[in-house]
Structures are given as structure tokens and as C-alpha cells.
Coordinates of C-alpha atoms in Angstrom, one line a residue:
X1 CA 85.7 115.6 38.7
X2 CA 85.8 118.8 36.3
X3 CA 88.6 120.0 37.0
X4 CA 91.2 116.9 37.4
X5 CA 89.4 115.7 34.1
X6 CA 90.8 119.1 32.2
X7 CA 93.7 118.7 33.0
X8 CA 94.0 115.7 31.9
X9 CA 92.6 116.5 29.1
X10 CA 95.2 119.4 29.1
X11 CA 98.1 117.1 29.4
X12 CA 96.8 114.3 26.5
X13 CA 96.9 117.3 24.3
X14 CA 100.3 118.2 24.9
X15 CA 101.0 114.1 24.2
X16 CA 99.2 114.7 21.0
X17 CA 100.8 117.9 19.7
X18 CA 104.7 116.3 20.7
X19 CA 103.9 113.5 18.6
X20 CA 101.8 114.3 15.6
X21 CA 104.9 117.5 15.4
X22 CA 107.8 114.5 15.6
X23 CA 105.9 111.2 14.2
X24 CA 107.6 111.6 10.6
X25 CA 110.0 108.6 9.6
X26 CA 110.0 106.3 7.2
X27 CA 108.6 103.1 7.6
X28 CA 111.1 100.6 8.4
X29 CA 111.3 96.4 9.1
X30 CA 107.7 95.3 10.0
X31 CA 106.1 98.2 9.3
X32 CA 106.9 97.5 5.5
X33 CA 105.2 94.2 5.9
X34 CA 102.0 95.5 7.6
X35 CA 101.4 98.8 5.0
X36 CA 102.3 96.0 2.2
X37 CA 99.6 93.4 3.5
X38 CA 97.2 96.4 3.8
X39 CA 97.8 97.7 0.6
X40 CA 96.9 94.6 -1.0
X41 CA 93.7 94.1 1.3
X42 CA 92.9 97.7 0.1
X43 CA 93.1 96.8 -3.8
X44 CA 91.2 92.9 -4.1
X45 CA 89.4 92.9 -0.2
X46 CA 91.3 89.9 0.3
X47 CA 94.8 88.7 1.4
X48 CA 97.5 86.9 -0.8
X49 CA 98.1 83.4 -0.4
X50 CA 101.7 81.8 0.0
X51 CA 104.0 80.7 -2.4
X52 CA 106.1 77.9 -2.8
X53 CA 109.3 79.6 -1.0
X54 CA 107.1 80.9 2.0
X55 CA 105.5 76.8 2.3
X56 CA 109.3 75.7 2.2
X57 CA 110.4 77.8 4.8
X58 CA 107.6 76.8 7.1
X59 CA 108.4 73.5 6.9
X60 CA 112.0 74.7 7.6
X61 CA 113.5 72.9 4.1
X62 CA 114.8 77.2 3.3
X63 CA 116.7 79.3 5.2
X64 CA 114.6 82.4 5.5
X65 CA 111.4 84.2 7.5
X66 CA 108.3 82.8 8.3
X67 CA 104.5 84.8 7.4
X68 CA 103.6 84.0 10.8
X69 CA 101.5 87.4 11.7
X70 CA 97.6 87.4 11.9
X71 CA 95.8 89.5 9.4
X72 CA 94.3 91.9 12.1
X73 CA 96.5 95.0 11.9
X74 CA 96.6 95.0 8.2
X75 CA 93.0 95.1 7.8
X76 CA 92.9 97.8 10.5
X77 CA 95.4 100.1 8.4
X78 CA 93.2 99.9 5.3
X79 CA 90.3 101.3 7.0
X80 CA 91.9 103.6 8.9
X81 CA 94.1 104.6 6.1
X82 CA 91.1 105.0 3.9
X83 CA 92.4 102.5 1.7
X84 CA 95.3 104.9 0.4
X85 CA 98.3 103.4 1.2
X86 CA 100.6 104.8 -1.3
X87 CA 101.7 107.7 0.7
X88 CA 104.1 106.3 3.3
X89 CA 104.2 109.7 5.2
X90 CA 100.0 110.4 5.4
X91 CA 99.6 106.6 6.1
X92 CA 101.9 107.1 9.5
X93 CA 99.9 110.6 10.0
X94 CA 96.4 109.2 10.0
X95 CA 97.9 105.9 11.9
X96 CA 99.6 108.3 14.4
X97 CA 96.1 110.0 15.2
X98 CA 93.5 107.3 15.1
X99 CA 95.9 104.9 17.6
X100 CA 96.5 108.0 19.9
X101 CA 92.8 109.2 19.8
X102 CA 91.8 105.4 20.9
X103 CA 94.2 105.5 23.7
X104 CA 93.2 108.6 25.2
X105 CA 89.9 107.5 24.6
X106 CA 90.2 104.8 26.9
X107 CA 93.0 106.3 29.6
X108 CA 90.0 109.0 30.1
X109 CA 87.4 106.6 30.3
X110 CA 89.7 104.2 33.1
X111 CA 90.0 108.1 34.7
X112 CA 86.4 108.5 35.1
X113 CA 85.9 105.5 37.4
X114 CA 88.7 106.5 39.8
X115 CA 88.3 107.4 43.5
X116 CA 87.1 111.0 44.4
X117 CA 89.7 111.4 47.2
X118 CA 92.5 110.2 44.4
X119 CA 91.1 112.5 41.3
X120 CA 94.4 114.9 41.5
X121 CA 96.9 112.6 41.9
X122 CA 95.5 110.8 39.6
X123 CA 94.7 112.7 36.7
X124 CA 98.6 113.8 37.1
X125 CA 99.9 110.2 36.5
X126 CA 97.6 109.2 34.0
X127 CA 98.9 112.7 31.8
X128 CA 101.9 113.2 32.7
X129 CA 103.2 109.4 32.0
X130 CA 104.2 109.4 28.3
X131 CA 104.4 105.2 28.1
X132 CA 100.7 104.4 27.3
X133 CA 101.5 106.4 24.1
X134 CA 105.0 105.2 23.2
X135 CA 104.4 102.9 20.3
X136 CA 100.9 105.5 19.1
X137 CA 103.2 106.5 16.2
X138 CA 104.2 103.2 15.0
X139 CA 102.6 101.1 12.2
X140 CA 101.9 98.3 14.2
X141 CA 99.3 96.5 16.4
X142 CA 100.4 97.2 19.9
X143 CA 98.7 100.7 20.5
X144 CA 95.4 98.6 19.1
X145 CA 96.1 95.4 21.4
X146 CA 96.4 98.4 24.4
X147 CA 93.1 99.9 23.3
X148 CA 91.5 96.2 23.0
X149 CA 92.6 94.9 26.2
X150 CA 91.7 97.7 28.4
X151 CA 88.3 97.8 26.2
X152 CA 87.7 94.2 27.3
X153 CA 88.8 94.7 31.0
X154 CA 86.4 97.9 31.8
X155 CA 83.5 95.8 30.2
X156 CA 84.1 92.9 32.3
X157 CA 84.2 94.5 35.2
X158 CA 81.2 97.0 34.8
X159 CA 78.5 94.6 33.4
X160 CA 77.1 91.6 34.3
X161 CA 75.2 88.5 31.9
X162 CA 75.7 86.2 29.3
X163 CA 75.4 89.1 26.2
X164 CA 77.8 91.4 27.6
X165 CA 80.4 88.6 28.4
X166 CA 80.3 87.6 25.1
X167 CA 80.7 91.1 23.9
X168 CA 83.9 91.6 26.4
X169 CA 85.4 88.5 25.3
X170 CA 84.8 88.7 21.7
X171 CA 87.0 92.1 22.4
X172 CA 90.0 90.8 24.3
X173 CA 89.9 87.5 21.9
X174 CA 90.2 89.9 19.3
X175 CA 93.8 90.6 20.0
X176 CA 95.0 87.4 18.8
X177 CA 94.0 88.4 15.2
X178 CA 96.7 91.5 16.4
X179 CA 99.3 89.6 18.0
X180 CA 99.1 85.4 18.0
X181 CA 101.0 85.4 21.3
X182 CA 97.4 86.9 22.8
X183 CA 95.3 83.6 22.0
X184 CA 97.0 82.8 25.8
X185 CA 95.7 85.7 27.1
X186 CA 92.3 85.6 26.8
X187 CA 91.6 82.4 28.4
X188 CA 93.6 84.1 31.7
X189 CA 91.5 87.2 31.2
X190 CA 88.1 84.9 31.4
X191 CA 89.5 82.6 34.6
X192 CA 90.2 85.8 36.7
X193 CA 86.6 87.7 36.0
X194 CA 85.3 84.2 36.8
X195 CA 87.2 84.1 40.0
X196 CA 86.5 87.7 41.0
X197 CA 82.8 87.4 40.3
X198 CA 82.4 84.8 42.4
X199 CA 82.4 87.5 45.3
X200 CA 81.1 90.0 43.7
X201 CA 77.8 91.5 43.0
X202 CA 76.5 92.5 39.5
X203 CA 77.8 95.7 38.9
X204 CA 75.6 96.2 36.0
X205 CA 73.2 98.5 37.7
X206 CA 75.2 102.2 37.4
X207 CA 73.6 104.1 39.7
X208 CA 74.1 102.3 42.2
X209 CA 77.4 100.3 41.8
X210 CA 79.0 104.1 41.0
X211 CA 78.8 104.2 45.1
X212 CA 80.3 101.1 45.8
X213 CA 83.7 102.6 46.7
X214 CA 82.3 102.4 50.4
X215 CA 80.5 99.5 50.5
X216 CA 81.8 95.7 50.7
X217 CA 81.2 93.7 47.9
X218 CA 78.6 91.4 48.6
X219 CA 79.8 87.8 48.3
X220 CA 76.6 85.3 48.3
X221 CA 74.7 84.8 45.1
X222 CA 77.6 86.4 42.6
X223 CA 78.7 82.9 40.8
X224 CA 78.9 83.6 37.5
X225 CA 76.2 81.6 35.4
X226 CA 76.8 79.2 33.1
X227 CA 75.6 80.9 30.2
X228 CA 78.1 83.8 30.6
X229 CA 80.7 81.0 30.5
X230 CA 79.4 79.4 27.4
X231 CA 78.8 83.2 25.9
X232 CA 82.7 83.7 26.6
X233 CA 83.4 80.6 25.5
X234 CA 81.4 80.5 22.3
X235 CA 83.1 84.6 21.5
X236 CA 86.7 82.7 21.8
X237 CA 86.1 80.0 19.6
X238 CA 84.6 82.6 16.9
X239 CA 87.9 84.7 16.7
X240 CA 90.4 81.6 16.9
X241 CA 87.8 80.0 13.8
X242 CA 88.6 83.3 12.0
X243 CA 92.2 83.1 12.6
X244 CA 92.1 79.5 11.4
X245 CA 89.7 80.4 8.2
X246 CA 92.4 83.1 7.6
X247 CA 95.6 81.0 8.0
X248 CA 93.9 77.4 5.8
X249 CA 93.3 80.0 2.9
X250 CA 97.0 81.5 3.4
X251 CA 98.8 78.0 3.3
X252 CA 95.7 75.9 1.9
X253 CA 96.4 73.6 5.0
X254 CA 94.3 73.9 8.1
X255 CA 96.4 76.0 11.0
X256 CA 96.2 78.5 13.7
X257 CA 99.3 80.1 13.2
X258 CA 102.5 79.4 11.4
X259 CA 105.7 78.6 13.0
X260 CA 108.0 81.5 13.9
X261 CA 111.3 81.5 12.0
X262 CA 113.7 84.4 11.5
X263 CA 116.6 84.5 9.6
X264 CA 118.9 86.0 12.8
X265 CA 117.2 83.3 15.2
X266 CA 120.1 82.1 16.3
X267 CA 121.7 85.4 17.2
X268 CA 118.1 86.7 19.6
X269 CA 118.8 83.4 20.6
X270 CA 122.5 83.9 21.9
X271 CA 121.7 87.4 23.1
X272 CA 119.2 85.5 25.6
X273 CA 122.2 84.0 27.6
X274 CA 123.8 86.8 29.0
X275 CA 123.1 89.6 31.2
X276 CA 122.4 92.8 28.8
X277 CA 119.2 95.5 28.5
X278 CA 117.6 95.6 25.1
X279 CA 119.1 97.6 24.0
X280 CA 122.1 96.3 23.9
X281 CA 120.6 93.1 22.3
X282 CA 118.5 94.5 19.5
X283 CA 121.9 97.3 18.5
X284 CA 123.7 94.0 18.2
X285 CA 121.2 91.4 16.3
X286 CA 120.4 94.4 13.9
X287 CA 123.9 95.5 13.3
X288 CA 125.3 91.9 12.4
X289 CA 122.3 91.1 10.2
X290 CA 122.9 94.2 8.3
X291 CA 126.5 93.5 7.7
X292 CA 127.7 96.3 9.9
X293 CA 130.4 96.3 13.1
X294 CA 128.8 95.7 16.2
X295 CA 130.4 96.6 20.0
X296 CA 129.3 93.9 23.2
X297 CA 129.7 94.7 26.8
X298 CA 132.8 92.3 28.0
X299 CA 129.8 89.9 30.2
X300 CA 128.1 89.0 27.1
X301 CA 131.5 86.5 26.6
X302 CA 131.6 83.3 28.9
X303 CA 135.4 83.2 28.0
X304 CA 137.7 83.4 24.8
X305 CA 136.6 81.0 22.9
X306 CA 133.2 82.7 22.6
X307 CA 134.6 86.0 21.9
X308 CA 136.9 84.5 18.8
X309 CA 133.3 83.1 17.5
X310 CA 131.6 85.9 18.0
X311 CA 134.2 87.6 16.2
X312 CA 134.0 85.6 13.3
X313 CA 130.9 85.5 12.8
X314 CA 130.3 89.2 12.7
X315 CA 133.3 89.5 10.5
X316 CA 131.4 87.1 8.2
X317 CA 128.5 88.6 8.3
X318 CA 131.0 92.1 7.7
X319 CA 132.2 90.3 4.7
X320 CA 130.1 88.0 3.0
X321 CA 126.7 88.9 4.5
X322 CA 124.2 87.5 7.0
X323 CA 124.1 83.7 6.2
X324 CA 123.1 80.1 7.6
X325 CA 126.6 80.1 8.2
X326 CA 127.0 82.6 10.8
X327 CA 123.2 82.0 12.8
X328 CA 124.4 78.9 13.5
X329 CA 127.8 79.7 15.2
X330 CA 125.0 82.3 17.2
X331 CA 123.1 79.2 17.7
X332 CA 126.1 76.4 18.8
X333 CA 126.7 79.0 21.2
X334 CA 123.7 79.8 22.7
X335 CA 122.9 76.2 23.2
X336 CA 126.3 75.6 24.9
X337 CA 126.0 78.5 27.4
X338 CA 122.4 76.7 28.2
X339 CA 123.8 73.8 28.6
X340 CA 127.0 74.9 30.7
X341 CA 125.3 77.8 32.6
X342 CA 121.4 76.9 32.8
X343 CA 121.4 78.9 36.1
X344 CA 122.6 81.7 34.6
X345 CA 120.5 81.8 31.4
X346 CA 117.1 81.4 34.3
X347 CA 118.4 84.4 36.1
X348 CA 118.9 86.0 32.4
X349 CA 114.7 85.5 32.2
X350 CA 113.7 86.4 35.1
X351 CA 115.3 89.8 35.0
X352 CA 113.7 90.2 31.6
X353 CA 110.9 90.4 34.1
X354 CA 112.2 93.8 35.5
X355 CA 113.6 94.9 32.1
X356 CA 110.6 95.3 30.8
X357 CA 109.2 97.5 33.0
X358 CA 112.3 99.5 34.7
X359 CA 114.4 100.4 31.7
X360 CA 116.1 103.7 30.0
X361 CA 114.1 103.6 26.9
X362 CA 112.2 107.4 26.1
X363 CA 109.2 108.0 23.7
X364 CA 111.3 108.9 20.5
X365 CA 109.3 111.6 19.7
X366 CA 109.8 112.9 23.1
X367 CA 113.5 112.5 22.3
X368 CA 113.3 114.5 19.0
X369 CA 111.3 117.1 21.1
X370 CA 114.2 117.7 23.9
X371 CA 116.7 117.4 20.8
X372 CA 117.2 121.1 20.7
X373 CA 116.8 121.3 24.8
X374 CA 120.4 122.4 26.3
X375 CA 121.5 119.3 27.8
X376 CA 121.9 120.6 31.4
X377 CA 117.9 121.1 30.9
X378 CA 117.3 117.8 29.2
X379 CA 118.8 115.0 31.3
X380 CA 117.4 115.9 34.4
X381 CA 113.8 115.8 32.5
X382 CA 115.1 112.8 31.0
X383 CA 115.5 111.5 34.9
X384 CA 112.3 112.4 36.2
X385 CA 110.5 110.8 33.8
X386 CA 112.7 107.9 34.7
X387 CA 111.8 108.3 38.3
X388 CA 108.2 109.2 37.5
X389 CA 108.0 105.2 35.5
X390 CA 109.9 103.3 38.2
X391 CA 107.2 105.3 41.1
X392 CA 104.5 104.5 38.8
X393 CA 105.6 100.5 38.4
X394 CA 105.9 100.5 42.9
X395 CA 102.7 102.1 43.1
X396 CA 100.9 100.2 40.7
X397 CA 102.6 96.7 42.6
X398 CA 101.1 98.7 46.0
X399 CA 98.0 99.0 44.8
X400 CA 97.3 95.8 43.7
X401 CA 98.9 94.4 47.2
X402 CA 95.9 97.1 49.0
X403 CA 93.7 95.8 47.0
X404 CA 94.3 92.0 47.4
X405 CA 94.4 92.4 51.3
X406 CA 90.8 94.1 51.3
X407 CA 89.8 91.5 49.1
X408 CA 91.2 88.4 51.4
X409 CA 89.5 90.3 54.6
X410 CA 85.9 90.5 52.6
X411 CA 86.3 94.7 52.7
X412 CA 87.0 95.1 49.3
X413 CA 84.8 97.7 47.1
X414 CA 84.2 97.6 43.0
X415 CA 87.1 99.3 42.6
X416 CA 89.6 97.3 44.0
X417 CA 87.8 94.0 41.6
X418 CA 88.7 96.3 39.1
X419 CA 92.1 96.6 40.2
X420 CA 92.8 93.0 40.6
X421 CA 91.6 92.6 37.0
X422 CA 93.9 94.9 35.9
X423 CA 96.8 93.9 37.8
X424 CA 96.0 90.0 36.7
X425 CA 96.5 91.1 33.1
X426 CA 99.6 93.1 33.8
X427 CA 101.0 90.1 35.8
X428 CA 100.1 87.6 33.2
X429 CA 101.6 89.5 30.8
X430 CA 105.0 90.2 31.9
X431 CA 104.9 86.3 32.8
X432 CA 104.3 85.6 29.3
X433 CA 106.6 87.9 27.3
X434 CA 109.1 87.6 29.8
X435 CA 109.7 84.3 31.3
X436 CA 107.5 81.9 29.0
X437 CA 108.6 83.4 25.7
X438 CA 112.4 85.1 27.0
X439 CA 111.9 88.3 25.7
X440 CA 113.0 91.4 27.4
X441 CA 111.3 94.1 24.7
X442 CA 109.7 96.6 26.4
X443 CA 106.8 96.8 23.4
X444 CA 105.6 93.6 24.1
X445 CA 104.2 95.3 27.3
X446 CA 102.8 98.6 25.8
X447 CA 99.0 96.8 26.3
X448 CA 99.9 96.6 30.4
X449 CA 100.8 100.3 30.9
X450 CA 96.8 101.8 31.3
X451 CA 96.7 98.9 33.9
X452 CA 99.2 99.4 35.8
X453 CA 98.4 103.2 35.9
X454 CA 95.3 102.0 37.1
X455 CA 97.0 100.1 40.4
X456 CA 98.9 103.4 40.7
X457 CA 96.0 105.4 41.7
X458 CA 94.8 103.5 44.2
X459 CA 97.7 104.1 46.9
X460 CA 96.7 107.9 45.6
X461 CA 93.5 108.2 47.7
X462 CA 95.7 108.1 50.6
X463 CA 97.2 111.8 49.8
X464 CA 93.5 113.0 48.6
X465 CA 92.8 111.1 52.4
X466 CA 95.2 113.5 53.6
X467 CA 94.3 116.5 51.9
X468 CA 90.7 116.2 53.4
X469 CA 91.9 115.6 57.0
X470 CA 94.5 118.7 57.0
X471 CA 90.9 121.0 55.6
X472 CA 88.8 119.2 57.9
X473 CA 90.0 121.8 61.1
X474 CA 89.0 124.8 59.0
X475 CA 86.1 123.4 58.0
X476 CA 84.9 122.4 61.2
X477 CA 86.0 125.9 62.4
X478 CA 83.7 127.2 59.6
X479 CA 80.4 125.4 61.2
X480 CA 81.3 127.0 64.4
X481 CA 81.3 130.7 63.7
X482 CA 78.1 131.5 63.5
X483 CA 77.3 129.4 67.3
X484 CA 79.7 131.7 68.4

């Protein structure tokens, strides 16, 4: 284990030092509304409440954008800011670190549990994959949701009873307070531990369950109890009551969370209806919002109608500004091409599906890194990493199908439980962000990657498999010597 753990360790530092060197930017978009919450938390321990505009645009009587986040991350940036916010630049530093140093924390910790025959392999993935990190930099709650999940997943799977499933689900329900999109996840989380420990033994006991990669999982006498489901039950209801506390003092109304409305609705919404990366989509929304020119790909247009509306509202917004006016010609249109082309708009989901794993997006401050990099050197690192993602996504879907086979044959070890946890959330997930809610942004994802790592390494104890059969002459040959 010492050595693969070094260099691990080895490659996390080289993560650390490329993006604490390239993490400087001003803060931009939501990141101004997160250090601005914080800052205020910082100053009177409490959060302001909503004004007359922000009530009107709620109840959707004012054009305009909704307070719908959680308080979760902003409280988190005034601790780990030490409540000094003022300086934009050391708020993203200390940010930067505290978010990476979690996320190493617990890629090591996932590291620790993996097979012995898949150590190497292993502990290459897991340092050399860059993804896990690619939002450590940003003032915002996905690099916590990452740590949280993961948190709550390793708990689950390594302890048994009614305290420590109320501590593990008091942890993943804590991501709602991050993201309010999470409050579904959670429930999913519980129903698959539930499911899994119904065949499979406590592994509470360490010294014993650490050998379990050989042994079956015994399947009698593992129902969960009720008490751990009231315990997990009981932790849910505590974080959704301090959401609600939170949001009845924001409004003075009781709610869970308010409804999402954005002033460029109705352009995400017409960039959902045709084929296009995100890329693509986000260059556009963000271009027309901000008055400037914006280029599509011809198959975002159904014909030239659309393309003359699209036209004018961009040279509206060009003109006048980002209005009512103009998100609603995005919005007419959108709802037409559902309307006119539904089977296209499904197929336009589901590939959000594979968009927001398989995609050309790069760490940016790996891009600033390779900026000075010749670029005969750069693109081909640029492409490996590329390839190294989409082998990592196969191997992780691999694993999970190894592991679901032992598990329907009744040969499955503690390891591949933890597996199919993992590879529940990453599944549920990318359902989620992807199909249920029609977004194709690869962020919304971030809190999968240490999963799906996870799922990678199990195909890898077939090379560390390998590697002991091809020694295993030598060795033998070694034993035989001194007969001779």
C-alpha cells in the first residue's frame, strides 16, 4: 500500500501546486452572490431577508431573478474565509485550498479501501484524473457537495446501526442546504443502502470486514433494522426543517425553496431543443444577455423563420439590451420546436446524458498551465487527458456491470456493495441533472467523479491479476532452488 499511496500523494500535490499557481480571477456571476451572502452572515450572524422586488418576482408579477439558493455555501465561506471577505483575491485563495484539501482528503481515503491486486492502477487513475478537482477553485458549493456525498457514501457502507445511519444521512441530507436540487438525492441514497444491506453483513467490525474482498457476503440476518430507518429518516427531516426555518425567515412565508426564475429563461430554454455541447449553449445565452454578438452552429435553426427570430432578438438585445421582449421570442420558440419536434427535443435530453460525462471541457487552470506549452506539445496532452476521462467513464460503467453480476450470482465481496453504492449515486445523478431537469452542464456532475473513479478500479484488479500470474513462474522457480 506504501508505495501506490505516495504516489498518489505525489500526484495530488502536483494538482495542488497547478492550481493554487493559476486559481486567480475575479469573481464573476454567482460567485458575487455567494461572497455577498457570506459577507453579510460574517458581519450580523444572520442572513437578510427579502424585499418587496425579490417577493414580486417570486410570485412572477416582475421580470427579474429569483433568491432561490440555500444558505449552505455562504455560511461555509464565512468560516472558511475567517470571516474576511473583503479581499476578493485571498477569499478565492483560502476557498481554493480548504475545497481541494477536502477532496484529496476523501479521494485518499476511497484509495485506502481499494483492492491489493488493483493498488497501481489505481492510485494512477485516482492522481492522474484532474476532474474531481475541476470546480476546487471556484466560489461555489459543488467541490463541498463532492466532499459531502462521498463522506456519506464511505459511512454507509463501512458501519452498521441506527447512530451511524443517522450520522451518514445527516451528511448526504446536508447537501440540500448546498444545492436544493440534492433534497432528491438523499432519499435515493437511503433506498439503495437499504437494498444492498439486505444481503449484506455488518461491516462495522474492521478487522475483520477489511478481508472481505474474498469472501461472499453473507445474505441471512442483514435486514436493515427499523431504527436505522427511522435514524435516517429522522436526520432528513432535521436538514429539510432547517432549510424550511431558513427560507420562512427569508420570505416570512413557510417554504422549502423558492421558485427558480432567471431573467434569460427563455433562451436556456430554446438552447435545450437542439443538438449542441455546452458549450455552445452557455457562449450563446451569456453573449445575448450581455448585449454582445453571438455565432450558432447552422442545426441549432429548424428552418428560416427561426433563424430571422433569432436574429432579432439578438440584435435587440445588441441594441436595446436583454429584455422581457427578447426571452420571450427565446421562449415562443422553444415551445414551438417542443411542440413540432418532441422526438427530437427527447433525443436532445438524453444525449445530455453523455454530454455530461464525455465532453471537451479542460480544468482551466490546467489550461492556463499548458498556455505557454508549444502547441505541438499541448494538444496531444490535451487528448490524452481526453482519452484518459472517456477510459475512465467505460471502466467505471465495467465495473459496476462486474460488480452487479457477482452480486446477482451471491459471489459478491464488500467491495463490490461499495461499488454498487457508488455507481447508484452516479447513475441517479446523471438521471437527475440530465434527463429530469435537461441540463447538459458538466458541474452539475462534479459530486459523481470520486464515484465513478471508484467503479474504475475495480476492472483494475484484473491487470494487478495479471501482474501476479506473469511473477508467479519466477517465484515458484525461487522455492525450487534450494530442493535442487
Amino acid at each position: 500500500m506504501k508505495r501506490p499511496l505516495w504516489v498518489l500523494v505525489a500526484l495530488l500535490l502536483a494538482h495542488f501546486s497547478i492550481i493554487v499557481r493559476h486559481h486567480a480571477r475575479p469573481l464573476i456571476t454567482d460567485e458575487l452572490y455567494y461572497a455577498a451572502k457570506a459577507r453579510y452572515f460574517a458581519e450580523h450572524h444572520t442572513f437578510p431577508r427579502a424585499g418587496p422586488r425579490e417577493r414580486e418576482i417570486a410570485a412572477g408579477r416582475v421580470w427579474g431573478t429569483t433568491d432561490w439558493r440555500p444558505p449552505g455555501y455562504p455560511v461555509f465561506l464565512a468560516l472558511a474565509s475567517g470571516s474576511d471577505i473583503d479581499h476578493d483575491a485571498a477569499l478565492r485563495l483560502r476557498v481554493t485550498i480548504v475545497q481541494f484539501l477536502l477532496l484529496a482528503a476523501l479521494l485518499i481515503a476511497t484509495f485506502l479501501f481499494v483492492d491489493a491486486r488493483a493498488r497501481w492502477p489505481a492510485a494512477l487513475l485516482f492522481g492522474l484524473s484532474p476532474w474531481p478537482f475541476e470546480f476546487a477553485n471556484d466560489v461555489g458549493p459543488d467541490a463541498i457537495n463532492a466532499f459531502l456525498i462521498g463522506t456519506a457514501l464511505l459511512i454507509f457502507w463501512r458501519t452498521r446501526g441506527a447512530a451511524w445511519s443517522f450520522v451518514a444521512m445527516l451528511v448526504a441530507s446536508a447537501t440540500l442546504l448546498f444545492r436544493p436540487e440534492m433534497i432528491a438525492m438523499a432519499p435515493v441514497i437511503a433506498i439503495v443502502v437499504c437494498g444492498v444491506r439486505q444481503r449484506q453483513s455488518p461491516l462495522s467490525h474492521a478487522a475483520a470486514e477489511l478481508r472481505l474482498q474474498q469472501r461472499r457476503l453473507a445474505s441471512p440476518h442483514s435486514t436493515p433494522t427499523w431504527r436505522e430507518a427511522v435514524a435516517m429518516l429522522f436526520a432528513f427531516a432535521i436538514v429539510v426543517s432547517l432549510q424550511v426555518a431558513y427560507r420562512t425567515a427569508f420570505t416570512g412565508e413557510p417554504g422549502l425553496f423558492g421558485p427558480l426564475r432567471l431573467t434569460n429563461s427563455g433562451a436556456f430554454a430554446w438552447t435545450r431543443t437542439w443538438l449542441g455541447t455546452e458549450k455552445e449553449a452557455y457562449d450563446f445565452v451569456y453573449a445575448v444577455t450581455e448585449g454582445r454578438r453571438a455565432d450558432l452552429p447552422s442545426r441549432a435553426f429548424g428552418d428560416a423563420r427561426e433563424r430571422e427570430d433569432v436574429a432579432r432578438a439578438v440584435r435587440m438585445a445588441h441594441e436595446r439590451g436583454y429584455s422581457p421582449e427578447v426571452d420571450a421570442i427565446f421562449a415562443a420558440l422553444a415551445e414551438k420546436r417542443r411542440r413540432e419536434k418532441p422526438l427530437l427535443v427527447a433525443a436532445v435530453r438524453a444525449l445530455n446524458v453523455v454530454q455530461l460525462w464525455i465532453h471537451l471541457e479542460t480544468n482551466p487552470p490546467i489550461l492556463e498551465a499548458l498556455t505557454p506549452v508549444p502547441r505541438i506539445i499541448r494538444r496531444p496532452i490535451l487528448g490524452l487527458l481526453l482519452l484518459l476521462k472517456i477510459a475512465a467513464v467505460i471502466l467505471g460503467c465495467i465495473g459496476a456491470g462486474q460488480a452487479l453480476r457477482r452480486w446477482h450470482r451471491g459471489e459478491a465481496d464488500a467491495l463490490d456493495a461499495l461499488t454498487i453504492l457508488m455507481f447508484a449515486y452516479v447513475i441517479a445523478r446523471t438521471l437527475l441533472t440530465g434527463v429530469v431537469l435537461d441540463w447538459r452542464v458538466h458541474r452539475y456532475v462534479a459530486s459523481a467523479w470520486i464515484p465513478m473513479l471508484w467503479c474504475a478500479s475495480i476492472p483494475c484488479r484484473g491487470i494487478g491479476r495479471l501482474r501476479s500470474s506473469k511473477e508467479l513462474p519466477d517465484a515458484r522457480s525461487d522455492l525450487q532452488t534450494p530442493a535442487q
